[in-house]
Amino acid sequence: MSLTTKTRGLRAIGAACVAVLIAAALPANAQEAPDAMVKRVSQDVIATIKADPLVQAGNEARIREVIEAKLVPNFDFPRMTALAMGKNWRAASPEQQKRLADEFKTLLVRTYSGALTKYRDEAIDYKPLRMSPADTDVTVRTLVMKSGGQPIQIDYSLTKAADGWKVFDVVIGGVSLVTNYRDEFNEQMKNGGVDGLIKTLSDRNKGVAAK
Amino acid sequence: MKTMPRLIAATALALLAGCAATPSKVDPLEPMNRALYKVHDVLDTNIVKPVAEGYATVVPQFMRTGFANVFNNIDDLFSAVNGLLQGKPEKAGNDLGRVLINTFFGMGGLIDIASDAGIERGNEDFGQTFAVWGIPQGPYLFIPLFGPTTVRDGAGVIVRIAVGPVGYINDVALRNSIYGVGYVDLRSQVLESGSIVDTAALDRYIFIRNAYLQRRRYLIYDGKPPPEPEDE
C-alpha cells in the first residue's frame, strides 16, 4: 500500500466519521429540551473559559470568540431586536432590521464578554422545567450562587425554531434585557429615527462612551 | 462623616419636589433627575467609586463578606417585619428563622449559615410593603450618592433609617463609622455591575432607571410579576 492510498483511506474514514457525527448530532439537537440546551451550553462555555489560558489571562478578544462560537448560535437576535424595538420594528426596512439585529448582537456579545471576565467559579442551579410538548415559548430558570454574596436568579426565555430552541430574552434578577432596552431604543428613535438608533449602537460598539 | 443626615435632607427635598408633580408618567421629573444624576456621576466617579475600589482591594474578601452579612442580618429582621406587614407570615417566619440561625450560630450574623443551608432571603422592605398596601409608586427619583428610587421607595428608606437600629447608637463617631463602612461596602458590591452598565447602556440614566423599576416590580411580586402591559 502506497502512502497516498493510505492517506486517502484515512481521509475517507475521517469524512465518514464527520458525516456520522453530523447525522447523530442533528436529530439530537432538534429533540433537545430547552432546559437541557441551556445547561449544556452554559457548562460548555464555563468549561471552555476555565480551560483556555488566553481567557484566563483576561484576553477579551478571545472571550468574544468563545461567545460567538458557542453562545450566539443559540440566540434569536432578530426576535430579540424586534421585541426591544416594539412598534418601531415595523418602521425599519428589512435592510435596517438586519443592521439593527447585527449591532444589537455585537453590543450584547461585548457586554457578555465583559461580564464573563468576572466569572469566578459560581455554581449554577438549574431549576426543573415545567412545559407541555405543545409549548413554543418557555422560560428556563437558573440560580447563580455567588460565594459570599446573594444568589442571582437568571431566567432564559426560549422559542422553538426549526433547528432547536433559541434564547430571545435573558432576565437577570427580574430585569429583562429586552425590556430594559425598549425605552433606550425608543429614546434614540425619537431623537434620530431608525438610522439614529443604528448609529448610536454602532458608535457604542466602536467603544464610544455612553451618555 | 455626615452623609446620612444630608442624604435624608436631600431625599426629603426631592420628595417635596416629587409630590408637586403629576404622577401620570413614570419619570415626570426627568430633567431634574438627569441633573441630579450628573452630580451623582461626578461625585461617584471621583470620590465614592475610588474609595470603594480601595476598600475592595485593601480589605480581604472574608472581612467584606462578614460586614455585608451583619448588615444583611439586620435587613433580614426588617424583612421579617415587612413580611408580616404584608400578610405573608410564612415568609416572615422564614426571615426570622434566618436571623435567629445567623445571630446565634453565625457569630452574631458574621457568617450567613442560613443561606448555606438553603434558606433564601425574603428581601422584603418598607417600600414593597407600601406597594402591597396599594400606595402608588409616585415619580421616579435619582438622588446623588443614594441612587435610583421612587417617592414610595424613598419613603420606605426613610422609615427604615428612622426605626434603626444604627440610629439608636449614642456614640456619634461609632454610629457614623457604621454608616460609612456600610455605605462603602454596599458600593463595593456593585462595582462589577457598574462596569457592565458602562458597556451595555446607550444612555446610562435610562438604563439604570429601567433596571431599577423592573427590579422593584419583581421584588414587590416576590419574583413572579404579571406580564407588563404593552404601552404603545
CSV table of C-alpha atoms in Angstrom, one decimal:
chain,number,residue,atom,x,y,z
A,1,MET,CA,0.0,0.0,0.0
A,2,SER,CA,1.5,3.3,-1.0
A,3,LEU,CA,1.5,6.3,1.2
A,4,THR,CA,-1.1,8.2,-0.9
A,5,THR,CA,-3.6,5.5,-0.8
A,6,LYS,CA,-3.1,5.2,2.9
A,7,THR,CA,-3.8,8.9,3.3
A,8,ARG,CA,-6.8,8.7,1.0
A,9,GLY,CA,-8.1,5.8,3.0
A,10,LEU,CA,-7.7,7.7,6.3
A,11,ARG,CA,-9.4,10.8,4.7
A,12,ALA,CA,-12.3,8.7,3.7
A,13,ILE,CA,-12.7,7.3,7.2
A,14,GLY,CA,-12.4,10.8,8.6
A,15,ALA,CA,-15.1,12.1,6.3
A,16,ALA,CA,-17.3,9.1,7.1
A,17,CYS,CA,-16.8,9.8,10.8
A,18,VAL,CA,-17.7,13.5,10.4
A,19,ALA,CA,-20.8,12.5,8.4
A,20,VAL,CA,-21.9,10.1,11.1
A,21,LEU,CA,-21.3,12.7,13.8
A,22,ILE,CA,-23.4,15.3,12.0
A,23,ALA,CA,-26.1,12.8,11.4
A,24,ALA,CA,-26.0,11.9,15.1
A,25,ALA,CA,-25.9,15.5,16.2
A,26,LEU,CA,-28.8,16.8,14.1
A,27,PRO,CA,-31.7,14.8,15.4
A,28,ALA,CA,-30.3,15.0,18.9
A,29,ASN,CA,-30.3,18.8,18.7
A,30,ALA,CA,-33.8,19.0,17.3
A,31,GLN,CA,-35.1,17.0,20.2
A,32,GLU,CA,-33.0,18.5,22.9
A,33,ALA,CA,-35.2,20.0,25.6
A,34,PRO,CA,-34.8,23.8,26.2
A,35,ASP,CA,-33.5,23.3,29.8
A,36,ALA,CA,-31.1,20.7,28.6
A,37,MET,CA,-29.8,23.1,26.0
A,38,VAL,CA,-29.3,25.9,28.5
A,39,LYS,CA,-27.4,23.6,30.8
A,40,ARG,CA,-25.3,22.1,28.0
A,41,VAL,CA,-24.3,25.5,26.6
A,42,SER,CA,-23.7,27.1,30.0
A,43,GLN,CA,-21.5,24.2,31.1
A,44,ASP,CA,-19.7,24.2,27.7
A,45,VAL,CA,-18.9,27.9,27.9
A,46,ILE,CA,-17.8,27.7,31.5
A,47,ALA,CA,-15.6,24.6,30.8
A,48,THR,CA,-14.1,26.4,27.8
A,49,ILE,CA,-13.3,29.7,29.6
A,50,LYS,CA,-11.8,27.8,32.5
A,51,ALA,CA,-9.5,25.7,30.3
A,52,ASP,CA,-8.4,28.5,27.9
A,53,PRO,CA,-5.2,30.2,29.0
A,54,LEU,CA,-5.9,33.3,26.9
A,55,VAL,CA,-9.3,33.7,28.5
A,56,GLN,CA,-7.8,33.2,31.9
A,57,ALA,CA,-5.3,35.9,31.1
A,58,GLY,CA,-8.2,38.3,30.5
A,59,ASN,CA,-8.0,38.4,26.7
A,60,GLU,CA,-11.3,39.9,25.8
A,61,ALA,CA,-11.0,39.2,22.1
A,62,ARG,CA,-10.6,35.5,22.8
A,63,ILE,CA,-13.6,35.6,25.2
A,64,ARG,CA,-15.6,37.2,22.4
A,65,GLU,CA,-14.6,34.4,20.0
A,66,VAL,CA,-15.8,31.8,22.5
A,67,ILE,CA,-19.1,33.5,22.9
A,68,GLU,CA,-19.5,33.9,19.1
A,69,ALA,CA,-18.8,30.2,18.6
A,70,LYS,CA,-20.8,28.8,21.5
A,71,LEU,CA,-23.5,31.2,22.6
A,72,VAL,CA,-24.5,33.2,19.5
A,73,PRO,CA,-25.9,30.2,17.5
A,74,ASN,CA,-28.3,29.6,20.3
A,75,PHE,CA,-29.8,33.1,20.3
A,76,ASP,CA,-32.5,34.6,18.1
A,77,PHE,CA,-31.2,38.1,17.7
A,78,PRO,CA,-33.8,39.3,15.1
A,79,ARG,CA,-36.6,38.4,17.5
A,80,MET,CA,-34.7,40.0,20.5
A,81,THR,CA,-34.2,43.2,18.5
A,82,ALA,CA,-37.8,43.2,17.3
A,83,LEU,CA,-39.1,42.8,20.9
A,84,ALA,CA,-36.8,45.6,22.1
A,85,MET,CA,-37.9,47.9,19.3
A,86,GLY,CA,-41.6,47.3,19.9
A,87,LYS,CA,-43.8,49.1,17.3
A,88,ASN,CA,-40.7,50.8,15.9
A,89,TRP,CA,-39.5,47.5,14.4
A,90,ARG,CA,-42.1,47.8,11.6
A,91,ALA,CA,-40.8,51.3,10.8
A,92,ALA,CA,-37.5,49.8,9.8
A,93,SER,CA,-36.8,48.4,6.3
A,94,PRO,CA,-35.6,44.8,6.1
A,95,GLU,CA,-32.1,46.0,5.5
A,96,GLN,CA,-32.2,48.3,8.6
A,97,GLN,CA,-33.7,45.4,10.6
A,98,LYS,CA,-30.7,43.3,9.7
A,99,ARG,CA,-28.2,46.0,10.7
A,100,LEU,CA,-30.1,46.7,13.9
A,101,ALA,CA,-30.0,43.0,14.8
A,102,ASP,CA,-26.3,42.8,13.9
A,103,GLU,CA,-25.4,45.8,16.0
A,104,PHE,CA,-27.5,44.7,18.9
A,105,LYS,CA,-25.9,41.3,18.8
A,106,THR,CA,-22.4,42.9,18.9
A,107,LEU,CA,-23.4,45.1,21.8
A,108,LEU,CA,-24.8,42.1,23.8
A,109,VAL,CA,-21.7,40.0,23.0
A,110,ARG,CA,-19.4,42.8,24.2
A,111,THR,CA,-21.4,43.2,27.4
A,112,TYR,CA,-21.5,39.5,28.0
A,113,SER,CA,-17.7,39.2,27.4
A,114,GLY,CA,-17.2,41.9,30.0
A,115,ALA,CA,-19.4,40.1,32.4
A,116,LEU,CA,-17.6,36.7,31.8
A,117,THR,CA,-14.2,38.1,32.6
A,118,LYS,CA,-15.5,38.5,36.1
A,119,TYR,CA,-16.8,34.9,36.3
A,120,ARG,CA,-15.3,33.1,39.4
A,121,ASP,CA,-16.5,29.6,39.8
A,122,GLU,CA,-20.1,30.4,40.7
A,123,ALA,CA,-22.2,27.3,40.9
A,124,ILE,CA,-25.4,27.3,38.8
A,125,ASP,CA,-28.5,25.6,40.0
A,126,TYR,CA,-30.8,24.6,37.1
A,127,LYS,CA,-34.4,24.7,38.2
A,128,PRO,CA,-36.8,21.9,36.9
A,129,LEU,CA,-38.7,23.0,33.8
A,130,ARG,CA,-42.5,22.7,33.6
A,131,MET,CA,-43.6,22.6,30.0
A,132,SER,CA,-46.1,20.8,27.8
A,133,PRO,CA,-44.9,19.3,24.4
A,134,ALA,CA,-47.0,21.8,22.5
A,135,ASP,CA,-45.2,24.9,24.0
A,136,THR,CA,-43.3,27.0,21.6
A,137,ASP,CA,-42.1,29.6,24.2
A,138,VAL,CA,-40.7,28.5,27.5
A,139,THR,CA,-38.7,30.0,30.4
A,140,VAL,CA,-35.7,28.2,31.8
A,141,ARG,CA,-34.9,29.3,35.4
A,142,THR,CA,-31.4,29.1,36.9
A,143,LEU,CA,-29.9,30.4,40.1
A,144,VAL,CA,-26.3,31.5,40.2
A,145,MET,CA,-24.8,31.1,43.6
A,146,LYS,CA,-22.2,33.7,44.4
A,147,SER,CA,-19.8,32.7,47.1
A,148,GLY,CA,-20.1,35.2,49.9
A,149,GLY,CA,-22.9,37.0,48.1
A,150,GLN,CA,-26.6,36.6,47.4
A,151,PRO,CA,-27.7,34.2,44.7
A,152,ILE,CA,-28.9,35.8,41.4
A,153,GLN,CA,-31.8,34.4,39.5
A,154,ILE,CA,-31.2,34.2,35.8
A,155,ASP,CA,-34.1,33.2,33.5
A,156,TYR,CA,-33.8,32.4,29.8
A,157,SER,CA,-36.8,32.9,27.5
A,158,LEU,CA,-36.6,30.5,24.6
A,159,THR,CA,-38.6,30.0,21.5
A,160,LYS,CA,-38.8,26.8,19.3
A,161,ALA,CA,-37.1,27.2,15.9
A,162,ALA,CA,-36.6,24.7,13.1
A,163,ASP,CA,-33.0,23.9,14.3
A,164,GLY,CA,-33.7,23.8,18.1
A,165,TRP,CA,-34.6,26.2,20.9
A,166,LYS,CA,-33.3,29.8,20.7
A,167,VAL,CA,-32.9,32.3,23.5
A,168,PHE,CA,-34.7,35.6,22.9
A,169,ASP,CA,-34.5,37.2,26.4
A,170,VAL,CA,-32.4,36.9,29.5
A,171,VAL,CA,-33.9,38.1,32.8
A,172,ILE,CA,-31.4,38.8,35.5
A,173,GLY,CA,-32.8,39.2,39.0
A,174,GLY,CA,-36.1,40.3,37.5
A,175,VAL,CA,-34.5,42.7,35.0
A,176,SER,CA,-35.3,41.7,31.4
A,177,LEU,CA,-32.6,42.6,28.9
A,178,VAL,CA,-35.2,43.2,26.2
A,179,THR,CA,-37.5,45.3,28.3
A,180,ASN,CA,-34.5,47.3,29.6
A,181,TYR,CA,-33.6,48.3,26.0
A,182,ARG,CA,-37.1,49.2,25.0
A,183,ASP,CA,-37.0,52.7,26.5
A,184,GLU,CA,-33.5,53.2,25.4
A,185,PHE,CA,-34.3,52.3,21.8
A,186,ASN,CA,-37.5,54.5,21.9
A,187,GLU,CA,-35.4,57.4,23.2
A,188,GLN,CA,-32.9,57.0,20.3
A,189,MET,CA,-35.8,56.6,17.8
A,190,LYS,CA,-37.3,59.9,19.0
A,191,ASN,CA,-34.0,61.7,18.5
A,192,GLY,CA,-32.8,60.3,15.2
A,193,GLY,CA,-35.2,57.7,13.8
A,194,VAL,CA,-34.0,54.2,12.8
A,195,ASP,CA,-30.7,55.5,11.3
A,196,GLY,CA,-30.1,57.4,14.5
A,197,LEU,CA,-30.5,54.2,16.6
A,198,ILE,CA,-28.2,52.2,14.2
A,199,LYS,CA,-25.6,55.0,14.5
A,200,THR,CA,-25.8,55.1,18.3
A,201,LEU,CA,-25.5,51.3,18.5
A,202,SER,CA,-22.5,51.2,16.1
A,203,ASP,CA,-20.8,54.0,18.0
A,204,ARG,CA,-21.2,52.2,21.2
A,205,ASN,CA,-19.8,49.1,19.6
A,206,LYS,CA,-16.8,51.1,18.4
A,207,GLY,CA,-16.2,52.0,22.1
A,208,VAL,CA,-17.7,55.5,22.1
A,209,ALA,CA,-18.7,56.1,25.8
A,210,ALA,CA,-22.4,56.3,26.6
A,211,LYS,CA,-24.1,59.5,27.8
B,1,MET,CA,-19.0,62.0,58.0
B,2,LYS,CA,-22.4,63.5,57.9
B,3,THR,CA,-23.6,61.7,54.8
B,4,MET,CA,-26.7,60.2,56.3
B,5,PRO,CA,-28.4,63.4,57.6
B,6,ARG,CA,-27.6,65.1,54.3
B,7,LEU,CA,-28.9,62.2,52.3
B,8,ILE,CA,-32.1,62.4,54.3
B,9,ALA,CA,-32.4,66.1,53.7
B,10,ALA,CA,-31.8,65.6,50.0
B,11,THR,CA,-34.3,62.8,49.9
B,12,ALA,CA,-36.9,64.9,51.7
B,13,LEU,CA,-36.3,67.8,49.3
B,14,ALA,CA,-36.7,65.6,46.3
B,15,LEU,CA,-39.8,64.1,47.9
B,16,LEU,CA,-41.3,67.5,48.2
B,17,ALA,CA,-40.5,68.3,44.6
B,18,GLY,CA,-41.8,64.9,43.6
B,19,CYS,CA,-45.2,65.4,45.3
B,20,ALA,CA,-45.7,68.6,43.4
B,21,ALA,CA,-45.6,66.8,40.0
B,22,THR,CA,-48.4,64.9,38.4
B,23,PRO,CA,-47.6,61.2,38.7
B,24,SER,CA,-49.1,60.4,35.2
B,25,LYS,CA,-45.7,59.2,33.8
B,26,VAL,CA,-43.1,57.0,35.5
B,27,ASP,CA,-40.5,59.8,35.4
B,28,PRO,CA,-42.2,63.2,35.2
B,29,LEU,CA,-39.1,64.8,36.9
B,30,GLU,CA,-36.7,63.6,34.3
B,31,PRO,CA,-35.0,67.0,33.7
B,32,MET,CA,-34.3,67.4,37.4
B,33,ASN,CA,-33.4,63.7,37.8
B,34,ARG,CA,-30.9,63.9,34.9
B,35,ALA,CA,-29.3,67.0,36.5
B,36,LEU,CA,-29.0,65.1,39.8
B,37,TYR,CA,-27.7,62.1,38.1
B,38,LYS,CA,-24.9,64.2,36.6
B,39,VAL,CA,-24.0,65.5,40.1
B,40,HIS,CA,-24.0,61.9,41.3
B,41,ASP,CA,-21.9,60.7,38.5
B,42,VAL,CA,-19.2,63.3,39.2
B,43,LEU,CA,-19.2,62.6,42.9
B,44,ASP,CA,-19.2,58.8,42.3
B,45,THR,CA,-16.5,58.7,39.7
B,46,ASN,CA,-14.1,60.9,41.6
B,47,ILE,CA,-14.8,60.0,45.2
B,48,VAL,CA,-17.1,57.2,46.1
B,49,LYS,CA,-16.0,54.6,43.4
B,50,PRO,CA,-12.3,55.1,44.1
B,51,VAL,CA,-12.9,54.7,47.8
B,52,ALA,CA,-15.0,51.6,47.2
B,53,GLU,CA,-12.3,50.2,44.9
B,54,GLY,CA,-9.7,50.9,47.5
B,55,TYR,CA,-11.8,49.2,50.2
B,56,ALA,CA,-12.3,46.1,48.0
B,57,THR,CA,-8.5,46.0,47.3
B,58,VAL,CA,-7.3,46.5,50.9
B,59,VAL,CA,-10.0,44.7,52.9
B,60,PRO,CA,-9.9,40.9,52.4
B,61,GLN,CA,-12.9,39.2,50.9
B,62,PHE,CA,-13.8,37.3,54.1
B,63,MET,CA,-14.0,40.5,56.1
B,64,ARG,CA,-16.1,42.3,53.5
B,65,THR,CA,-18.4,39.3,53.4
B,66,GLY,CA,-18.6,39.4,57.2
B,67,PHE,CA,-19.6,43.1,57.2
B,68,ALA,CA,-22.1,42.5,54.5
B,69,ASN,CA,-23.6,39.6,56.4
B,70,VAL,CA,-24.0,41.6,59.5
B,71,PHE,CA,-25.9,44.4,57.6
B,72,ASN,CA,-27.9,41.7,55.8
B,73,ASN,CA,-28.8,40.1,59.0
B,74,ILE,CA,-30.3,43.3,60.3
B,75,ASP,CA,-32.1,43.8,57.0
B,76,ASP,CA,-33.5,40.2,57.3
B,77,LEU,CA,-35.0,41.2,60.6
B,78,PHE,CA,-36.8,44.1,58.9
B,79,SER,CA,-37.6,41.8,56.0
B,80,ALA,CA,-39.5,39.6,58.6
B,81,VAL,CA,-41.3,42.7,59.9
B,82,ASN,CA,-42.3,43.7,56.4
B,83,GLY,CA,-43.4,40.2,55.6
B,84,LEU,CA,-45.8,40.4,58.5
B,85,LEU,CA,-47.0,43.8,57.5
B,86,GLN,CA,-47.7,42.4,54.0
B,87,GLY,CA,-49.6,39.5,55.4
B,88,LYS,CA,-47.0,36.9,54.5
B,89,PRO,CA,-46.5,35.1,57.8
B,90,GLU,CA,-44.7,32.2,56.1
B,91,LYS,CA,-42.1,34.4,54.5
B,92,ALA,CA,-41.8,36.4,57.8
B,93,GLY,CA,-41.1,33.2,59.7
B,94,ASN,CA,-38.5,32.2,57.2
B,95,ASP,CA,-36.7,35.5,57.6
B,96,LEU,CA,-37.0,35.4,61.4
B,97,GLY,CA,-35.5,31.8,61.3
B,98,ARG,CA,-32.6,33.2,59.2
B,99,VAL,CA,-32.0,35.9,61.8
B,100,LEU,CA,-32.1,33.5,64.7
B,101,ILE,CA,-29.8,31.0,63.0
B,102,ASN,CA,-27.3,33.6,61.8
B,103,THR,CA,-27.3,35.5,65.1
B,104,PHE,CA,-26.8,32.6,67.4
B,105,PHE,CA,-24.9,30.1,65.2
B,106,GLY,CA,-23.3,32.5,62.8
B,107,MET,CA,-21.4,34.6,65.3
B,108,GLY,CA,-23.9,37.5,65.6
B,109,GLY,CA,-24.6,37.5,61.8
B,110,LEU,CA,-20.9,37.5,60.6
B,111,ILE,CA,-21.5,34.2,58.9
B,112,ASP,CA,-24.6,33.6,56.7
B,113,ILE,CA,-25.0,29.9,57.5
B,114,ALA,CA,-28.8,30.2,56.8
B,115,SER,CA,-28.0,30.8,53.1
B,116,ASP,CA,-25.6,27.9,53.1
B,117,ALA,CA,-28.4,25.8,54.5
B,118,GLY,CA,-30.6,26.8,51.6
B,119,ILE,CA,-32.9,29.3,53.4
B,120,GLU,CA,-33.3,32.1,50.9
B,121,ARG,CA,-33.5,35.7,51.9
B,122,GLY,CA,-37.0,37.3,51.9
B,123,ASN,CA,-35.8,40.6,50.6
B,124,GLU,CA,-38.9,42.5,51.9
B,125,ASP,CA,-38.7,46.2,52.7
B,126,PHE,CA,-40.9,49.1,53.6
B,127,GLY,CA,-41.1,50.3,50.0
B,128,GLN,CA,-42.6,47.0,49.0
B,129,THR,CA,-45.0,47.0,51.9
B,130,PHE,CA,-46.3,50.4,50.8
B,131,ALA,CA,-46.8,48.9,47.4
B,132,VAL,CA,-48.7,45.9,48.7
B,133,TRP,CA,-50.8,48.3,50.7
B,134,GLY,CA,-51.8,50.0,47.5
B,135,ILE,CA,-49.8,53.2,47.8
B,136,PRO,CA,-48.9,54.4,44.3
B,137,GLN,CA,-45.3,54.4,43.2
B,138,GLY,CA,-45.0,58.1,42.7
B,139,PRO,CA,-42.4,59.7,40.4
B,140,TYR,CA,-39.1,58.1,39.9
B,141,LEU,CA,-36.2,60.0,41.6
B,142,PHE,CA,-32.5,59.9,41.3
B,143,ILE,CA,-30.7,61.1,44.5
B,144,PRO,CA,-27.0,61.8,44.3
B,145,LEU,CA,-24.9,59.4,46.4
B,146,PHE,CA,-28.0,57.3,47.1
B,147,GLY,CA,-29.1,56.3,43.6
B,148,PRO,CA,-32.3,55.4,41.9
B,149,THR,CA,-35.6,55.3,43.9
B,150,THR,CA,-39.2,56.4,43.8
B,151,VAL,CA,-41.2,58.5,46.1
B,152,ARG,CA,-42.7,55.3,47.6
B,153,ASP,CA,-39.3,53.6,47.9
B,154,GLY,CA,-37.7,56.7,49.3
B,155,ALA,CA,-40.3,57.0,52.0
B,156,GLY,CA,-39.6,53.3,52.8
B,157,VAL,CA,-35.9,54.0,53.2
B,158,ILE,CA,-36.6,57.0,55.5
B,159,VAL,CA,-38.8,54.8,57.7
B,160,ARG,CA,-36.1,52.1,57.7
B,161,ILE,CA,-33.4,54.6,58.8
B,162,ALA,CA,-35.8,56.1,61.4
B,163,VAL,CA,-36.6,52.7,63.1
B,164,GLY,CA,-32.9,51.9,63.4
B,165,PRO,CA,-31.1,50.1,64.8
B,166,VAL,CA,-28.0,52.1,64.0
B,167,GLY,CA,-29.8,55.4,64.7
B,168,TYR,CA,-30.1,54.4,68.3
B,169,ILE,CA,-26.3,54.2,68.9
B,170,ASN,CA,-25.4,57.2,71.0
B,171,ASP,CA,-21.7,57.3,70.2
B,172,VAL,CA,-21.7,59.6,67.2
B,173,ALA,CA,-18.3,58.5,65.9
B,174,LEU,CA,-19.2,54.9,66.1
B,175,ARG,CA,-22.6,55.5,64.5
B,176,ASN,CA,-21.1,57.4,61.6
B,177,SER,CA,-18.4,54.8,61.2
B,178,ILE,CA,-21.0,52.1,60.8
B,179,TYR,CA,-22.9,54.2,58.3
B,180,GLY,CA,-19.7,54.9,56.5
B,181,VAL,CA,-18.5,51.3,56.3
B,182,GLY,CA,-22.0,50.1,55.4
B,183,TYR,CA,-22.1,52.7,52.6
B,184,VAL,CA,-18.7,51.9,51.1
B,185,ASP,CA,-19.3,48.2,51.5
B,186,LEU,CA,-22.6,48.5,49.6
B,187,ARG,CA,-20.9,50.4,46.8
B,188,SER,CA,-18.1,47.9,46.6
B,189,GLN,CA,-20.6,45.2,46.0
B,190,VAL,CA,-21.9,46.8,42.8
B,191,LEU,CA,-18.5,47.7,41.2
B,192,GLU,CA,-18.9,45.0,38.7
B,193,SER,CA,-22.5,45.8,37.8
B,194,GLY,CA,-21.3,49.4,37.2
B,195,SER,CA,-18.7,48.3,34.6
B,196,ILE,CA,-21.4,46.2,32.9
B,197,VAL,CA,-23.8,49.1,32.7
B,198,ASP,CA,-21.0,51.2,31.1
B,199,THR,CA,-20.7,48.7,28.2
B,200,ALA,CA,-24.4,47.8,27.9
B,201,ALA,CA,-26.1,51.1,28.1
B,202,LEU,CA,-26.8,53.5,25.3
B,203,ASP,CA,-27.9,56.1,27.8
B,204,ARG,CA,-26.9,55.1,31.4
B,205,TYR,CA,-29.6,57.3,33.0
B,206,ILE,CA,-32.4,55.4,31.2
B,207,PHE,CA,-30.7,52.0,31.6
B,208,ILE,CA,-30.4,52.4,35.3
B,209,ARG,CA,-34.0,53.7,35.6
B,210,ASN,CA,-35.4,50.8,33.8
B,211,ALA,CA,-33.3,48.2,35.6
B,212,TYR,CA,-34.3,49.7,38.9
B,213,LEU,CA,-38.0,49.9,38.2
B,214,GLN,CA,-38.0,46.3,36.8
B,215,ARG,CA,-36.2,45.0,39.8
B,216,ARG,CA,-38.5,46.7,42.3
B,217,ARG,CA,-41.6,45.3,40.4
B,218,TYR,CA,-40.0,41.9,40.5
B,219,LEU,CA,-39.5,42.2,44.3
B,220,ILE,CA,-42.9,43.5,45.0
B,221,TYR,CA,-44.5,40.5,43.3
B,222,ASP,CA,-42.0,38.1,45.0
B,223,GLY,CA,-40.3,37.1,41.8
B,224,LYS,CA,-43.5,36.5,39.9
B,225,PRO,CA,-44.5,39.8,38.3
B,226,PRO,CA,-47.6,39.7,36.0
B,227,PRO,CA,-46.8,40.5,32.4
B,228,GLU,CA,-46.4,44.2,31.9
B,229,PRO,CA,-49.0,45.9,29.8
B,230,GLU,CA,-47.5,46.8,26.4
B,231,ASP,CA,-47.5,50.6,26.3
B,232,GLU,CA,-47.6,51.7,22.7
